[in-house]
Coordinates of C-alpha atoms and ligand atoms in Angstrom, one line a residue:
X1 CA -16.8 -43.9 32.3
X2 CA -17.4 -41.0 34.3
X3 CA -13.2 -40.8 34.9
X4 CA -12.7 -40.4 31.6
X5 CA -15.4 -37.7 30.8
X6 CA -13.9 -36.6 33.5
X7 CA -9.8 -36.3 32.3
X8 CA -11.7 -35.2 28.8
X9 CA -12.6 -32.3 30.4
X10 CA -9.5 -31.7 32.5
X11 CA -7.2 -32.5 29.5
X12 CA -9.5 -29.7 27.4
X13 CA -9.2 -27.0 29.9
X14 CA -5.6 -27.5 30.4
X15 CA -5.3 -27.0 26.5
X16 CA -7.2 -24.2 26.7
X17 CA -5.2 -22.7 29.2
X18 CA -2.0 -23.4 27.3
X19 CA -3.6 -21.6 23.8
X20 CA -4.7 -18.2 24.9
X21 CA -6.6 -16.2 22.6
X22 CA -5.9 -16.1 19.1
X23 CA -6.1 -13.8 16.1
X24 CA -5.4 -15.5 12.5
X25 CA -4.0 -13.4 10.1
X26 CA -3.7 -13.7 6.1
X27 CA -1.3 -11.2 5.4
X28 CA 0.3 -10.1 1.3
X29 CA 3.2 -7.7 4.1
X30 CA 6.4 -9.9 3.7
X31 CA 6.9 -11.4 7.1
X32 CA 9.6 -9.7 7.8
X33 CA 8.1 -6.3 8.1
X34 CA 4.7 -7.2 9.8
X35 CA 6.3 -10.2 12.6
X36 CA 8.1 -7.4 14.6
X37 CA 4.8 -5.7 14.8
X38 CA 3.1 -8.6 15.6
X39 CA 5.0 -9.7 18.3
X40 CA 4.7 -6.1 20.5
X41 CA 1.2 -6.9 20.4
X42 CA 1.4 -10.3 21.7
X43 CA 3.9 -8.8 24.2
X44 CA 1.4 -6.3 25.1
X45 CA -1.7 -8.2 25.3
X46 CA -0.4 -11.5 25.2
X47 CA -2.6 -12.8 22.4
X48 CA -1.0 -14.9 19.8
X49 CA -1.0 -14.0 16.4
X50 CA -0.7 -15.8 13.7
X51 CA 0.1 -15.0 10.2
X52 CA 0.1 -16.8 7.0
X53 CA 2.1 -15.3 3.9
X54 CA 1.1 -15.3 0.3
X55 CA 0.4 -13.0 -3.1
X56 CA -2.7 -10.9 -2.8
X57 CA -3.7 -13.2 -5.9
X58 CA -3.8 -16.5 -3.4
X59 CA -4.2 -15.0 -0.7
X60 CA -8.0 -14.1 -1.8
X61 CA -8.9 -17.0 -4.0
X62 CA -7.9 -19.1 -0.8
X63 CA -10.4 -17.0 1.4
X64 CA -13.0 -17.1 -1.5
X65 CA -12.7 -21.2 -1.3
X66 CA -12.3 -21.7 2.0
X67 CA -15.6 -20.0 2.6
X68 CA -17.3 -20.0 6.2
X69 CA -14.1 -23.0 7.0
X70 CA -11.4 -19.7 6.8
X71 CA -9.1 -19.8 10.0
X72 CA -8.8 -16.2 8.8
X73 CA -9.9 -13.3 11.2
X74 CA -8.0 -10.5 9.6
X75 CA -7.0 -9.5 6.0
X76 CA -3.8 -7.3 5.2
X77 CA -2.4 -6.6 1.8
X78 CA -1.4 -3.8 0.1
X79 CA -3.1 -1.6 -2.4
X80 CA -6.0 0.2 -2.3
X81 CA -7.5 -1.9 -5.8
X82 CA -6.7 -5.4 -3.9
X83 CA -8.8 -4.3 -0.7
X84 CA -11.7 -3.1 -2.8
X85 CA -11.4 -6.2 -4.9
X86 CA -11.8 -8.5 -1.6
X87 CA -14.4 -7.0 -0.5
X88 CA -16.1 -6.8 -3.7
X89 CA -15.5 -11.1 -3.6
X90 CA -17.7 -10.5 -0.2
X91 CA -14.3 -11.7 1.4
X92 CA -14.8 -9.1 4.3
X93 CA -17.0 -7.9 7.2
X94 CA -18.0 -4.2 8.1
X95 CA -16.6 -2.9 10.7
X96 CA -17.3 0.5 12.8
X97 CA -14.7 1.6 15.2
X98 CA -13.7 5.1 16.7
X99 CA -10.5 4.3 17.5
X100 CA -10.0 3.6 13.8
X101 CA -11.7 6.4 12.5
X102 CA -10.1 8.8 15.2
X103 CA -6.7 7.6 13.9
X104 CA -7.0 7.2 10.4
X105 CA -8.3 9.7 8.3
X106 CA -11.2 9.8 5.6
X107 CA -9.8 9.4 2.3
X108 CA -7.6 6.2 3.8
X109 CA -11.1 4.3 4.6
X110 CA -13.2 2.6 3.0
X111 CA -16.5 4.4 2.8
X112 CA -18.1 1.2 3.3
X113 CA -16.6 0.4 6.3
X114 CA -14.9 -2.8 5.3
X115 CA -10.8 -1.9 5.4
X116 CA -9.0 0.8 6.8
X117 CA -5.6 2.0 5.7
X118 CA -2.4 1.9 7.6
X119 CA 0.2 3.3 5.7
X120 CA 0.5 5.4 3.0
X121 CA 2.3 4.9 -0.1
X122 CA 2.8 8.2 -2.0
X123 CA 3.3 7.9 -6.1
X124 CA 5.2 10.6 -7.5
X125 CA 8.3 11.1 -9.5
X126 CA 12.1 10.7 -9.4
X127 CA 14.2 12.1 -11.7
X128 CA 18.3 12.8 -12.7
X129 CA 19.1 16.2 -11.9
X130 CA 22.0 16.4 -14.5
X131 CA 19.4 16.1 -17.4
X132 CA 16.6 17.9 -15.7
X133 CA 15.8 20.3 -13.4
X134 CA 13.4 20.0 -10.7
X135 CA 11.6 23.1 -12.0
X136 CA 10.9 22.2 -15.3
X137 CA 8.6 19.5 -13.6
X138 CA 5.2 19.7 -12.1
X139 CA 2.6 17.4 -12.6
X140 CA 1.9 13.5 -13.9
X141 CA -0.4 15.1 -16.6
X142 CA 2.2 17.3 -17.7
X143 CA 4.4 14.4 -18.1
X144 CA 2.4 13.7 -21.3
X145 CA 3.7 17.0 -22.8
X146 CA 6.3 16.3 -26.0
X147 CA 8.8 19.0 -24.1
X148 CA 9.6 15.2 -22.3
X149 CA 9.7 13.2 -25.3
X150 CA 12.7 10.1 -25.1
X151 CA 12.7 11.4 -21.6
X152 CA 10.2 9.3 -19.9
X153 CA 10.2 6.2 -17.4
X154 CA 7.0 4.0 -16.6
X155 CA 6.7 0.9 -14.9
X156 CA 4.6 -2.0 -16.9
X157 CA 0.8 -1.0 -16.6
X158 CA -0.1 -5.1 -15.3
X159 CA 0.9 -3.6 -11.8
X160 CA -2.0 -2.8 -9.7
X161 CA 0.3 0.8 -8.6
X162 CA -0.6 2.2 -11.7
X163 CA -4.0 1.0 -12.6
X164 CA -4.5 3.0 -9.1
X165 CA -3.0 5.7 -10.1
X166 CA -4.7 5.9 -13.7
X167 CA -7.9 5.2 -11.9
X168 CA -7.5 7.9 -9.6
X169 CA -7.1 10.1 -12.6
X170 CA -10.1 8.8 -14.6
X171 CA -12.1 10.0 -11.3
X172 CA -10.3 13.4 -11.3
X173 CA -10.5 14.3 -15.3
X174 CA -12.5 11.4 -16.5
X175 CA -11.9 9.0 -19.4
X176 CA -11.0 11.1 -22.3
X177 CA -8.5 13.4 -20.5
X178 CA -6.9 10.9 -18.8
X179 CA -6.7 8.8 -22.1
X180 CA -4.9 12.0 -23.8
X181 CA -2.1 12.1 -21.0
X182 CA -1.5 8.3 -21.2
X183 CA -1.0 8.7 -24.9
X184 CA 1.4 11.3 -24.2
X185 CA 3.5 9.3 -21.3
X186 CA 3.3 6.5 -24.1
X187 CA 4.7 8.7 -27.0
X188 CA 7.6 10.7 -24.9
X189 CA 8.8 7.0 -23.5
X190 CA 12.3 6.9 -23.1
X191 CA 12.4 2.6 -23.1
X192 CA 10.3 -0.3 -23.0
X193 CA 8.3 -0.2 -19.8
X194 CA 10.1 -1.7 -16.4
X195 CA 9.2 -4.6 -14.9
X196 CA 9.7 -2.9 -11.2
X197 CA 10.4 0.1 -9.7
X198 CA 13.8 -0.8 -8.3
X199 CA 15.1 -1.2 -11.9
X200 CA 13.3 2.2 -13.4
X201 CA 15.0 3.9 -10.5
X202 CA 18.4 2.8 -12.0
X203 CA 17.9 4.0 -14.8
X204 CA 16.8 7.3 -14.0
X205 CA 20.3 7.1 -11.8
X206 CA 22.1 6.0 -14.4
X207 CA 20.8 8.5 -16.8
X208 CA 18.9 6.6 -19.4
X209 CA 15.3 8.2 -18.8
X210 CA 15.3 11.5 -16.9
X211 CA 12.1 11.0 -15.0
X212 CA 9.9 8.3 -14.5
X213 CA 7.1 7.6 -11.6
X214 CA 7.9 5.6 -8.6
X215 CA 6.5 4.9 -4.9
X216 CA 8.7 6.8 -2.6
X217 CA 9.9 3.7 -0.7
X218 CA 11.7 2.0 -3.4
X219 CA 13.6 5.4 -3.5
X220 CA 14.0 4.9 0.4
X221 CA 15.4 1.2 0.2
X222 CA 18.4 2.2 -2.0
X223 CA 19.2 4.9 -0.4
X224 CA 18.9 3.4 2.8
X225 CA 21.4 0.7 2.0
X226 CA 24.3 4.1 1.2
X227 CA 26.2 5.5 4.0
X228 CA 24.6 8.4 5.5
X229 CA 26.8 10.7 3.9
X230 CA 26.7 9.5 0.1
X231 CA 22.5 9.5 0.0
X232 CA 22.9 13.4 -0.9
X233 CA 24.6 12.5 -3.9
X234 CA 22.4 9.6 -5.4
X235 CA 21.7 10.8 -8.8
X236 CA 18.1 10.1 -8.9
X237 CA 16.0 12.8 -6.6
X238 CA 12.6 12.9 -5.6
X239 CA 9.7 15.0 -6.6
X240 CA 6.8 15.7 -5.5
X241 CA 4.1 15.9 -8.3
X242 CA 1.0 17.7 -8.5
X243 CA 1.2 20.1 -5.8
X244 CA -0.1 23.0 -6.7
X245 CA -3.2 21.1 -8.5
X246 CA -4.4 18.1 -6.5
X247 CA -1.6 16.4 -4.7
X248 CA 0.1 13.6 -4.7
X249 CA -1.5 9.9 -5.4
X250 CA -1.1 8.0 -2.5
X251 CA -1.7 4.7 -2.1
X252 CA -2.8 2.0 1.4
X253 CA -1.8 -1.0 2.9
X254 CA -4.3 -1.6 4.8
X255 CA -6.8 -4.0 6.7
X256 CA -10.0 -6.1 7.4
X257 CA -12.0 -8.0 9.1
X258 CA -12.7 -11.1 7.2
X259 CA -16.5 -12.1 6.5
X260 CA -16.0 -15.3 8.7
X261 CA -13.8 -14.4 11.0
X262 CA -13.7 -16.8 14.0
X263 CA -12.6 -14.0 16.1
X264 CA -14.2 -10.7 15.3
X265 CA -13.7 -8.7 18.4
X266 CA -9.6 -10.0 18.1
X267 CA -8.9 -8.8 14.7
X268 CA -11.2 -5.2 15.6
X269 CA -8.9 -5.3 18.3
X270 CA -5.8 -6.1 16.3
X271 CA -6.3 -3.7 13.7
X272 CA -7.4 -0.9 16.6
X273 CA -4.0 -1.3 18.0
X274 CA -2.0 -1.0 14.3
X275 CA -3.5 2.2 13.9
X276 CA -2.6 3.2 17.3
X277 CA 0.7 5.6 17.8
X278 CA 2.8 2.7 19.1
X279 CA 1.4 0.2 16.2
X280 CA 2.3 3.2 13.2
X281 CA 5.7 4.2 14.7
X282 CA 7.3 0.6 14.2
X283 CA 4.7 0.3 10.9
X284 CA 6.4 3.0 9.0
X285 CA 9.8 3.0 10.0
X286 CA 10.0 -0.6 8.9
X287 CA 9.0 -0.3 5.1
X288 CA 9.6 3.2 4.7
X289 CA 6.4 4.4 3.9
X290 CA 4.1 7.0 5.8
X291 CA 2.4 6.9 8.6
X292 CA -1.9 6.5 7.5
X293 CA -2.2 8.0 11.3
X294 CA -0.9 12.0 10.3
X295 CA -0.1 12.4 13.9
X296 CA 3.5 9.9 13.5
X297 CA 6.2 11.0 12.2
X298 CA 8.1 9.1 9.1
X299 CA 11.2 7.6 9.1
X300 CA 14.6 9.9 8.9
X301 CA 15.3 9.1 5.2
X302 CA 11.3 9.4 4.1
X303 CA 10.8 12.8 5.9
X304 CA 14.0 13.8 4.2
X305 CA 11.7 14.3 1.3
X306 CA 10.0 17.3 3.1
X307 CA 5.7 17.8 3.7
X308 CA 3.6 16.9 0.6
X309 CA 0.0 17.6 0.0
X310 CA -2.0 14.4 -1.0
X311 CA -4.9 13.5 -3.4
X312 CA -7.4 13.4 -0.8
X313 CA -9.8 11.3 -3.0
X314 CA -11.5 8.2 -1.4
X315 CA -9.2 5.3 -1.8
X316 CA -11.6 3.1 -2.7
X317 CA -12.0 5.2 -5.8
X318 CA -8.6 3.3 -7.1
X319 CA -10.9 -0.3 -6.9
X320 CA -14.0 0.4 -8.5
X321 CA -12.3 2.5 -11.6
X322 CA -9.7 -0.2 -11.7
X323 CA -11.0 -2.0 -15.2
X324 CA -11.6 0.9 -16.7
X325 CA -7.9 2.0 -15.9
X326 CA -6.7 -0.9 -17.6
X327 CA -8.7 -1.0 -20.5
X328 CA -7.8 2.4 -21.1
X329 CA -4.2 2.1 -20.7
X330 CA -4.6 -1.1 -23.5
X331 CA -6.2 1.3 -26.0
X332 CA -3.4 3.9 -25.0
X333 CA -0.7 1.4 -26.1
X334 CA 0.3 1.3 -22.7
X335 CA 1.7 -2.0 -22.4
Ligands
FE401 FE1 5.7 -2.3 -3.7

């Protein structure tokens, strides 16, 4: 009896020595983009991370019923409105770190202290410089005006990019203003609303709308599949909205701890490290957005695209005026 207790214990330490520590992850980031990362850290540190893949959709509806049973530590998705939403589902845990808020600033955080940001998406416009000029254009509320009429490109409004981005303007102008200038995108449409951005980028290209609103990276994935040398020529350019008014509306991927994580102090650590200068380096280059930590540079073809000034309203700002953005958009005939 007391041999076998006895190799019991033996055999439990030995698999304890053969799993060191572990962080699970639940991530929305394609595994492609978020492995690399993942396995610098596990390099560096030598703790193992691992990931499981799924729509933000899933991905929270599995946390919500797994409850307290979640091998979940850490949360990543993208999308200011999903982060809000999961910790709204009490799907996540405070968290207080001054690494974190060293690295990543304000407006990128959750004012609750339940996800940070760690990259930046920026929203703004592209548009065919043989059918407009970059000067008749300034800002997304000006985009309403009927000078742009059978000129205009939007995305469907069932995408969470622009319920954040119509959110972020109902906390700028509130509801009625913002309701006039979705009227206005509606009315000066140039074709039915695009399923993607990929596809409305096309068409501003290939000349059928002559400006439509985009996030920069989908401008940064086709051109960084063209030679070096023919990007300069890709007839769909980008501009940079707002910025004499308000900036830009940006965007998050981002992070949390979830509610019952397993291993707190990993995924602190884990997200610590993705906001650290190594962590945001690889981060951005990889999916071509920005850097969340302003101290990184972007990628070659994203800074390209020259300094922008950004909406520096609170992210989190995107989540809670969310259902208001989408029941405005419906009564705007924004479909
Ligand atoms: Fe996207």
């Amino acid at each position: 009896m007391k041999r076998l207790t006895l190799s019991v214990l033996a055999m439990s330490l030995l698999a304890g020595w053969a799993h060191a520590e572990t962080v699970t992850v639940y991530s929305s980031r394609n595994e492609q983009l978020i492995k690399p990362l993942f396995d610098a850290y596990t390099k560096e540190t030598g703790v193992e991370v691992k990931v499981l893949t799924d729509k933000e959709g899933p991905l929270l509806a599995r946390l919500q019923a797994e409850g307290s049973n979640t091998p979940a530590d850490m949360l990543i998705t993208v999308d200011a409105g999903n982060l809000w939403q999961a910790s709204n589902m009490g799907l996540l845990k405070t968290f207080n770190s001054k690494v974190v808020n060293e690295n990543i600033p304000a407006h990128l955080r959750d004012p609750r202290g339940q996800w940070t940001g760690l990259s930046v998406r920026a929203r703004t416009m592209v548009y065919n410089p043989s059918l407009i000029k970059a000067e008749q254009l300034s800002t997304y509320e000006d985009l309403a005006d009927p000078k742009f009429k059978g000129k205009l490109c939007l995305r469907t409004s069932k995408k969470v990019y622009n319920q954040s981005l119509v959110g972020m303007m109902i906390a700028q102008h509130g509801e009625a203003k913002t309701e006039q200038v979705v009227r206005g995108w509606v009315a000066n449409l140039a074709t039915d609303v695009f399923a993607d951005d990929t596809k409305l980028i096309e068409a501003v290209a290939a000349g059928q709308c002559a400006v439509g609103i985009v996030n920069t990276y989908y401008l940064g994935r086709i051109l960084d599949k063209l030679p070096a040398d023919k990007r300069e020529a890709y007839p769909a350019k980008l501009f940079w909205a707002n910025q004499k008014t308000n900036g830009v509306h940006v965007n998050i991927s981002g992070a949390g701890i979830t509610r019952f994580a397993k291993n707190e102090a990993g995924a602190l650590k884990l997200i610590e490290w993705l906001s650290s200068d190594k962590a945001q380096n690889l981060y951005a280059d990889k999916d071509l957005e920005f850097p969340a930590n302003p101290k990184i540079k972007a990628d070659v073809i994203v800074s390209s695209w020259g300094p922008f000034k950004q909406n520096l309203i609170n992210m989190a700002k995107a989540g809670e005026l969310q259902g208001k953005a989408v029941q405005l958009m419906d009564r705007a005939g924004y479909k």
